[in-house]
Every structure is written in C-alpha cells, then in structure tokens.
mmCIF file of C-alpha atoms and ligand atoms in Angstrom:
data_model
loop_
_atom_site.group_PDB
_atom_site.id
_atom_site.type_symbol
_atom_site.label_atom_id
_atom_site.label_comp_id
_atom_site.label_asym_id
_atom_site.label_seq_id
_atom_site.Cartn_x
_atom_site.Cartn_y
_atom_site.Cartn_z
ATOM 1 C CA MET A 78 0.000 0.000 0.000
ATOM 2 C CA LYS A 79 1.252 3.507 -0.868
ATOM 3 C CA ILE A 80 1.973 5.915 1.969
ATOM 4 C CA SER A 81 2.939 9.562 1.889
ATOM 5 C CA CYS A 82 5.977 11.091 3.630
ATOM 6 C CA GLY A 83 5.265 14.247 5.607
ATOM 7 C CA THR A 84 8.865 15.314 6.211
ATOM 8 C CA CYS A 85 9.190 17.784 3.362
ATOM 9 C CA MET A 86 7.348 19.691 0.663
ATOM 10 C CA HIS A 87 7.742 16.849 -1.846
ATOM 11 C CA HIS A 88 5.296 14.635 0.068
ATOM 12 C CA CYS A 89 6.605 11.559 -1.764
ATOM 13 C CA SER A 90 3.975 8.860 -2.166
ATOM 14 C CA LEU A 91 5.822 5.561 -1.852
ATOM 15 C CA GLU A 92 5.023 1.908 -2.482
ATOM 16 C CA GLU A 93 6.223 -0.719 -0.016
ATOM 17 C CA GLY A 94 10.041 -0.888 -0.231
ATOM 18 C CA GLN A 95 10.330 2.317 -2.260
ATOM 19 C CA THR A 96 12.735 5.097 -1.244
ATOM 20 C CA GLY A 97 11.869 8.796 -1.586
ATOM 21 C CA LEU A 98 13.547 11.461 -3.669
ATOM 22 C CA CYS A 99 15.956 12.222 -0.805
ATOM 23 C CA ARG A 100 17.224 8.604 -0.867
ATOM 24 C CA ALA A 101 17.042 8.592 2.920
ATOM 25 C CA ARG A 102 13.427 7.682 3.723
ATOM 26 C CA GLU A 103 11.607 4.515 2.773
ATOM 27 C CA ASN A 104 8.214 2.869 3.059
ATOM 28 C CA ARG A 105 9.150 -0.140 5.148
ATOM 29 C CA ASP A 106 6.354 -2.403 6.362
ATOM 30 C CA GLY A 107 3.824 0.352 5.769
ATOM 31 C CA GLN A 108 5.714 2.935 7.872
ATOM 32 C CA MET A 109 7.974 5.778 6.780
ATOM 33 C CA ARG A 110 11.477 5.025 8.064
ATOM 34 C CA ALA A 111 14.694 7.037 7.917
ATOM 35 C CA VAL A 112 17.091 4.473 6.427
ATOM 36 C CA ASN A 113 20.039 6.751 7.234
ATOM 37 C CA TYR A 114 19.370 6.615 11.003
ATOM 38 C CA GLY A 115 22.737 6.475 12.796
ATOM 39 C CA ARG A 116 24.668 5.916 9.571
ATOM 40 C CA ILE A 117 27.536 8.388 9.647
ATOM 41 C CA THR A 118 29.473 9.114 6.459
ATOM 42 C CA SER A 119 31.670 11.938 7.825
ATOM 43 C CA LEU A 120 32.823 12.914 11.300
ATOM 44 C CA ALA A 121 35.235 15.765 12.104
ATOM 45 C CA LEU A 122 36.000 18.239 14.869
ATOM 46 C CA ASP A 123 35.601 21.528 12.977
ATOM 47 C CA PRO A 124 35.987 25.193 13.881
ATOM 48 C CA ILE A 125 32.469 26.580 14.467
ATOM 49 C CA GLU A 126 33.212 29.253 11.835
ATOM 50 C CA LYS A 127 33.333 26.501 9.205
ATOM 51 C CA LYS A 128 29.594 25.745 9.603
ATOM 52 C CA PRO A 129 29.495 28.814 9.054
ATOM 53 C CA LEU A 130 28.498 30.361 12.385
ATOM 54 C CA TYR A 131 30.327 33.561 13.246
ATOM 55 C CA HIS A 132 28.265 34.740 16.200
ATOM 56 C CA PHE A 133 27.766 31.550 18.187
ATOM 57 C CA TYR A 134 30.615 30.598 20.521
ATOM 58 C CA PRO A 135 33.284 32.106 18.238
ATOM 59 C CA GLY A 136 36.643 30.388 18.449
ATOM 60 C CA SER A 137 35.149 27.098 19.620
ATOM 61 C CA ARG A 138 35.073 23.756 17.842
ATOM 62 C CA ILE A 139 32.180 21.421 17.189
ATOM 63 C CA LEU A 140 31.962 17.716 16.414
ATOM 64 C CA SER A 141 30.434 17.686 12.934
ATOM 65 C CA ALA A 142 28.567 14.638 11.687
ATOM 66 C CA GLY A 143 27.026 13.872 8.317
ATOM 67 C CA SER A 144 24.964 11.025 6.967
ATOM 68 C CA PHE A 145 23.511 10.686 3.457
ATOM 69 C CA GLY A 146 20.422 12.006 1.703
ATOM 70 C CA CYS A 147 19.112 15.366 0.518
ATOM 71 C CA ASN A 148 15.744 16.612 -0.658
ATOM 72 C CA LEU A 149 17.131 19.226 -3.078
ATOM 73 C CA ARG A 150 19.005 18.691 -6.334
ATOM 74 C CA CYS A 151 21.481 21.565 -6.566
ATOM 75 C CA PRO A 152 23.625 20.782 -9.624
ATOM 76 C CA PHE A 153 26.661 22.428 -7.949
ATOM 77 C CA CYS A 154 26.499 20.370 -4.733
ATOM 78 C CA GLN A 155 29.915 20.202 -3.056
ATOM 79 C CA ASN A 156 29.008 17.097 -1.062
ATOM 80 C CA TYR A 157 27.110 15.141 -3.726
ATOM 81 C CA GLU A 158 29.176 12.007 -3.160
ATOM 82 C CA ILE A 159 27.575 11.588 0.253
ATOM 83 C CA SER A 160 24.346 13.543 -0.123
ATOM 84 C CA MET A 161 23.259 11.447 -3.098
ATOM 85 C CA SER A 162 24.905 8.142 -2.205
ATOM 86 C CA GLY A 163 21.750 6.504 -0.878
ATOM 87 C CA GLY A 164 23.989 4.773 1.658
ATOM 88 C CA GLY A 165 26.296 3.353 -1.004
ATOM 89 C CA THR A 166 29.354 5.050 0.483
ATOM 90 C CA GLN A 167 31.127 3.737 3.537
ATOM 91 C CA CYS A 168 29.255 4.476 6.762
ATOM 92 C CA ILE A 169 29.888 3.801 10.410
ATOM 93 C CA TYR A 170 26.923 3.138 12.668
ATOM 94 C CA MET A 171 26.657 5.328 15.765
ATOM 95 C CA GLU A 172 23.746 5.175 18.168
ATOM 96 C CA PRO A 173 22.719 8.628 19.450
ATOM 97 C CA GLU A 174 24.415 7.689 22.752
ATOM 98 C CA ASN A 175 27.691 7.008 20.915
ATOM 99 C CA LEU A 176 27.692 10.333 19.076
ATOM 100 C CA ALA A 177 26.694 12.367 22.143
ATOM 101 C CA GLY A 178 29.297 10.460 24.193
ATOM 102 C CA ARG A 179 32.017 11.161 21.623
ATOM 103 C CA ALA A 180 31.102 14.862 21.767
ATOM 104 C CA ALA A 181 31.465 14.850 25.552
ATOM 105 C CA GLU A 182 34.870 13.140 25.323
ATOM 106 C CA LEU A 183 36.059 15.971 23.083
ATOM 107 C CA LYS A 184 35.118 18.770 25.498
ATOM 108 C CA SER A 185 38.754 19.051 26.557
ATOM 109 C CA ALA A 186 39.664 19.685 22.892
ATOM 110 C CA GLY A 187 37.376 22.726 22.780
ATOM 111 C CA ASN A 188 34.271 20.911 21.565
ATOM 112 C CA ILE A 189 30.936 22.528 22.449
ATOM 113 C CA GLY A 190 28.579 19.887 21.053
ATOM 114 C CA VAL A 191 27.387 18.285 17.828
ATOM 115 C CA ALA A 192 26.723 19.852 14.415
ATOM 116 C CA PHE A 193 24.595 17.957 11.919
ATOM 117 C CA THR A 194 25.943 18.915 8.524
ATOM 118 C CA TYR A 195 27.505 17.743 5.198
ATOM 119 C CA ASN A 196 24.261 16.209 3.859
ATOM 120 C CA GLU A 197 20.746 17.538 4.595
ATOM 121 C CA PRO A 198 20.338 16.434 8.236
ATOM 122 C CA LEU A 199 16.587 16.909 8.470
ATOM 123 C CA VAL A 200 15.670 14.180 5.975
ATOM 124 C CA GLY A 201 16.763 12.051 8.946
ATOM 125 C CA TRP A 202 15.315 14.304 11.655
ATOM 126 C CA GLU A 203 14.618 11.444 14.086
ATOM 127 C CA TYR A 204 18.351 10.859 14.581
ATOM 128 C CA VAL A 205 18.994 14.587 14.973
ATOM 129 C CA ARG A 206 16.249 14.846 17.602
ATOM 130 C CA ASP A 207 17.304 11.741 19.533
ATOM 131 C CA THR A 208 20.953 12.781 19.617
ATOM 132 C CA ALA A 209 20.240 16.434 20.377
ATOM 133 C CA ARG A 210 18.266 15.463 23.483
ATOM 134 C CA LEU A 211 21.316 13.619 24.822
ATOM 135 C CA VAL A 212 23.676 16.429 23.816
ATOM 136 C CA ARG A 213 21.538 18.898 25.754
ATOM 137 C CA ALA A 214 21.358 16.589 28.761
ATOM 138 C CA ALA A 215 25.172 16.581 28.744
ATOM 139 C CA GLY A 216 25.188 20.405 28.875
ATOM 140 C CA MET A 217 26.379 20.777 25.279
ATOM 141 C CA LYS A 218 25.029 22.456 22.131
ATOM 142 C CA THR A 219 23.329 21.215 18.970
ATOM 143 C CA VAL A 220 23.836 22.969 15.641
ATOM 144 C CA ILE A 221 21.991 22.135 12.421
ATOM 145 C CA VAL A 222 23.228 23.163 8.984
ATOM 146 C CA THR A 223 20.212 22.844 6.741
ATOM 147 C CA ASN A 224 18.481 23.845 3.526
ATOM 148 C CA GLY A 225 15.404 24.724 5.612
ATOM 149 C CA SER A 226 13.106 22.612 3.455
ATOM 150 C CA VAL A 227 10.993 20.591 5.861
ATOM 151 C CA THR A 228 7.460 20.818 7.202
ATOM 152 C CA ASP A 229 6.121 22.249 10.460
ATOM 153 C CA PRO A 230 5.781 18.887 12.253
ATOM 154 C CA VAL A 231 9.542 18.343 11.787
ATOM 155 C CA LEU A 232 10.267 21.807 13.169
ATOM 156 C CA ASP A 233 8.042 20.992 16.150
ATOM 157 C CA GLU A 234 10.311 18.013 16.884
ATOM 158 C CA ILE A 235 13.688 19.615 16.438
ATOM 159 C CA LEU A 236 13.392 23.254 17.490
ATOM 160 C CA PRO A 237 13.023 22.491 21.211
ATOM 161 C CA VAL A 238 16.432 20.746 21.186
ATOM 162 C CA THR A 239 18.341 22.974 18.759
ATOM 163 C CA ASP A 240 20.670 25.779 19.863
ATOM 164 C CA ALA A 241 21.790 27.213 16.526
ATOM 165 C CA MET A 242 21.282 26.777 12.808
ATOM 166 C CA ASN A 243 22.848 27.905 9.630
ATOM 167 C CA VAL A 244 20.109 27.902 6.989
ATOM 168 C CA ASP A 245 20.838 28.074 3.271
ATOM 169 C CA LEU A 246 18.753 30.733 1.609
ATOM 170 C CA LYS A 247 19.825 29.790 -1.884
ATOM 171 C CA GLY A 248 18.256 32.699 -3.708
ATOM 172 C CA PHE A 249 15.151 34.797 -3.579
ATOM 173 C CA THR A 250 13.020 33.757 -6.547
ATOM 174 C CA GLU A 251 10.674 30.792 -6.884
ATOM 175 C CA ALA A 252 12.091 30.188 -10.379
ATOM 176 C CA TYR A 253 15.595 29.606 -8.981
ATOM 177 C CA TYR A 254 14.324 27.378 -6.174
ATOM 178 C CA ARG A 255 12.358 25.326 -8.717
ATOM 179 C CA LYS A 256 15.596 24.709 -10.639
ATOM 180 C CA LEU A 257 17.098 23.288 -7.442
ATOM 181 C CA GLY A 258 14.049 21.151 -6.679
ATOM 182 C CA GLY A 259 12.975 23.310 -3.751
ATOM 183 C CA ASP A 260 10.429 25.884 -2.706
ATOM 184 C CA LEU A 261 11.250 29.431 -1.555
ATOM 185 C CA GLU A 262 8.144 29.883 0.611
ATOM 186 C CA THR A 263 8.924 26.695 2.566
ATOM 187 C CA VAL A 264 12.408 28.006 3.367
ATOM 188 C CA LYS A 265 11.179 31.472 4.339
ATOM 189 C CA HIS A 266 8.615 29.939 6.671
ATOM 190 C CA PHE A 267 11.291 27.670 8.182
ATOM 191 C CA ILE A 268 13.581 30.641 8.855
ATOM 192 C CA GLU A 269 10.725 32.698 10.324
ATOM 193 C CA ARG A 270 10.019 29.954 12.834
ATOM 194 C CA ALA A 271 13.631 29.015 13.575
ATOM 195 C CA PHE A 272 14.932 32.480 14.418
ATOM 196 C CA ARG A 273 12.270 32.876 17.106
ATOM 197 C CA THR A 274 13.642 29.947 19.123
ATOM 198 C CA CYS A 275 17.354 29.559 18.346
ATOM 199 C CA HIS A 276 20.379 31.405 17.013
ATOM 200 C CA VAL A 277 20.129 31.605 13.194
ATOM 201 C CA GLU A 278 22.636 32.615 10.558
ATOM 202 C CA LEU A 279 21.885 32.488 6.835
ATOM 203 C CA THR A 280 24.060 31.555 3.878
ATOM 204 C CA THR A 281 23.592 32.455 0.228
ATOM 205 C CA LEU A 282 25.889 30.853 -2.302
ATOM 206 C CA ILE A 283 26.257 33.239 -5.223
ATOM 207 C CA VAL A 284 26.044 31.391 -8.530
ATOM 208 C CA PRO A 285 27.081 33.663 -11.409
ATOM 209 C CA GLY A 286 24.195 34.355 -13.767
ATOM 210 C CA GLU A 287 21.670 32.496 -11.595
ATOM 211 C CA ASN A 288 21.011 34.381 -8.360
ATOM 212 C CA ASP A 289 23.485 37.261 -8.441
ATOM 213 C CA SER A 290 21.462 40.239 -9.608
ATOM 214 C CA GLU A 291 21.707 43.290 -7.397
ATOM 215 C CA GLU A 292 17.902 43.439 -7.225
ATOM 216 C CA GLU A 293 17.599 39.843 -5.949
ATOM 217 C CA MET A 294 20.344 40.317 -3.366
ATOM 218 C CA ARG A 295 18.726 43.523 -2.128
ATOM 219 C CA GLU A 296 15.336 41.806 -1.778
ATOM 220 C CA LEU A 297 16.852 38.825 0.012
ATOM 221 C CA ALA A 298 18.858 40.971 2.430
ATOM 222 C CA ALA A 299 15.892 43.277 3.082
ATOM 223 C CA TRP A 300 13.667 40.311 3.888
ATOM 224 C CA ALA A 301 16.252 38.877 6.325
ATOM 225 C CA ALA A 302 16.633 42.287 7.971
ATOM 226 C CA SER A 303 12.846 42.604 8.266
ATOM 227 C CA LEU A 304 12.887 39.540 10.541
ATOM 228 C CA ASP A 305 15.775 40.800 12.637
ATOM 229 C CA ARG A 306 18.545 43.170 11.639
ATOM 230 C CA GLY A 307 20.882 41.070 13.754
ATOM 231 C CA ILE A 308 20.614 37.924 11.595
ATOM 232 C CA PRO A 309 24.022 37.416 9.957
ATOM 233 C CA LEU A 310 23.918 36.719 6.223
ATOM 234 C CA HIS A 311 26.945 34.915 4.807
ATOM 235 C CA VAL A 312 27.588 35.346 1.102
ATOM 236 C CA THR A 313 29.713 32.500 -0.169
ATOM 237 C CA ARG A 314 31.680 31.920 -3.305
ATOM 238 C CA PHE A 315 30.697 29.454 -6.025
ATOM 239 C CA PHE A 316 33.022 26.653 -7.046
ATOM 240 C CA GLN A 317 32.216 24.370 -9.956
ATOM 241 C CA ASP A 318 31.340 21.061 -8.343
ATOM 242 C CA GLY A 319 28.813 18.263 -8.679
ATOM 243 C CA LYS A 320 27.578 18.602 -12.269
HETATM 244 S S1 LIG B 567 11.864 13.708 3.130
HETATM 245 FE FE1 LIG B 567 12.433 12.444 1.370
HETATM 246 S S2 LIG B 567 10.861 10.841 1.226
HETATM 247 FE FE2 LIG B 567 10.057 12.456 2.556
HETATM 248 S S3 LIG B 567 8.877 13.789 1.194
HETATM 249 FE FE3 LIG B 567 10.935 14.679 1.328
HETATM 250 S S4 LIG B 567 12.095 13.785 -0.403
HETATM 251 FE FE4 LIG B 567 10.233 12.545 -0.116
#
C-alpha cells in the first residue's frame, strides 16, 4: 500500500520498499522510516566558523557529523558524493548515545557539542532529535546546517532541542528554487520559525548568472533584515562542483 511522507514539501507517495527522492526515507512495512538513522558518512572536529556560524561561541570547535540524503538537487552540490549516495558510500553506525558520548569526550579539545551537517540532516530528523536530546542533557550544544526545506511537524520536533542553525537561503526567486528542486516559501517559513527559538545565521551561495542580480540580493537581504537586523547573512563563493 502507498503511503505519503510528511517530512518535506515533496510529500513523496511511496510503495512498499520504495525510497523517496531524498534517498534517505523509505516505506518499510507500511511505515515511513529514515534508512540513514545512525549511519555516519563523515565525522570531524571543525571550527564553528566553518559551519558557518560567526556569532555563536566564536573560536570554539564542534563535532560535525554527516549522513547521506538530501531533498534538493542543486547541480553544484559540493558534497554530492555523500548527499546522493543513498547509503552506497562507507558508513559507520553510531547510536545517538555514541555520538553524544564522543562529543562529551572531546570537550577538553574545545568541543561545544554536535553539528549535523555535510548532507541535509533533516531528511533524517529522528536521529537529529534523539541525539540532540542527549547532547543537551550533557550540557552541550546542537547545531543544524540545513536547507530549511521541511514541514512544520519536523520543526516541532527539532526546534526544542536545537541551539543554533545555519540555513541556506539559496536565492530569492521561486524560479531559482524550482531549478534546485525546492520551494522558496517553505524556506522562508522555516527561517521565520527558527529564528524565534534559536540562534540563526543564513548563507547564500552566489552562482554567477543564476542568483546574483543586485535586485535579488537587495530583496533577500531586506527580507532577512525585516525579521531581525541582527541575523548574519553569509555570502559564499561558487566553485564548480557536482555537475
Ligand atoms: S523527506 Fe524524502 S521521502 Fe520524505 S517527502 Fe521529502 S524527499 Fe520525499
């Protein structure tokens, strides 16, 4: 029997055994399951500025974990080998307790918590939530680096246990978001909710000829400032990658 996934705006309708567009969620025995739960493709102790977060514990480091799966299709993805692997790349399995415990062990090395990054973490939001609860219980911080393309019920689960986010705001037109397989209004709504409960910084990757008009950048920056003039907006440089 087909069931529908409520995690993101795609609302994939999946037959038994079928995996969604993100390659991370599957209809298994009539239930939507995150098949990337606990499957870590990358793990590194990074400077917090690399997330990028410039106004959240500057100078600290954070244990950064990635899995696989993404619900967008940016042709310039810098992490496509893991984001699109569908689990085909080498993974290690870490229970939430293992990841939170590893973060605590690294406190003496300047670690402040766990960052979920490298792929789109929220296509596997259950693992983020379960780990973040333990990270908070240990007195540490949870950071999410995300494309901001999930539904309200997912935000309800993760916002109470999230301390900071960097959200990609990839451009400011629906036409550009459609090219990337996303939806601008979903991302704006996500940011509007997130900044009310946790520290938020935004990142816009400038792709020459695609989202770099002065008019679009002005509109994007004005919208961010209308939420809160204190929200940092990072403008990052394009490198040819992915396709
Ligand atoms: S999270 Fe994945 S399976 Fe669920 S609707 Fe989005 S793309 Fe489809």
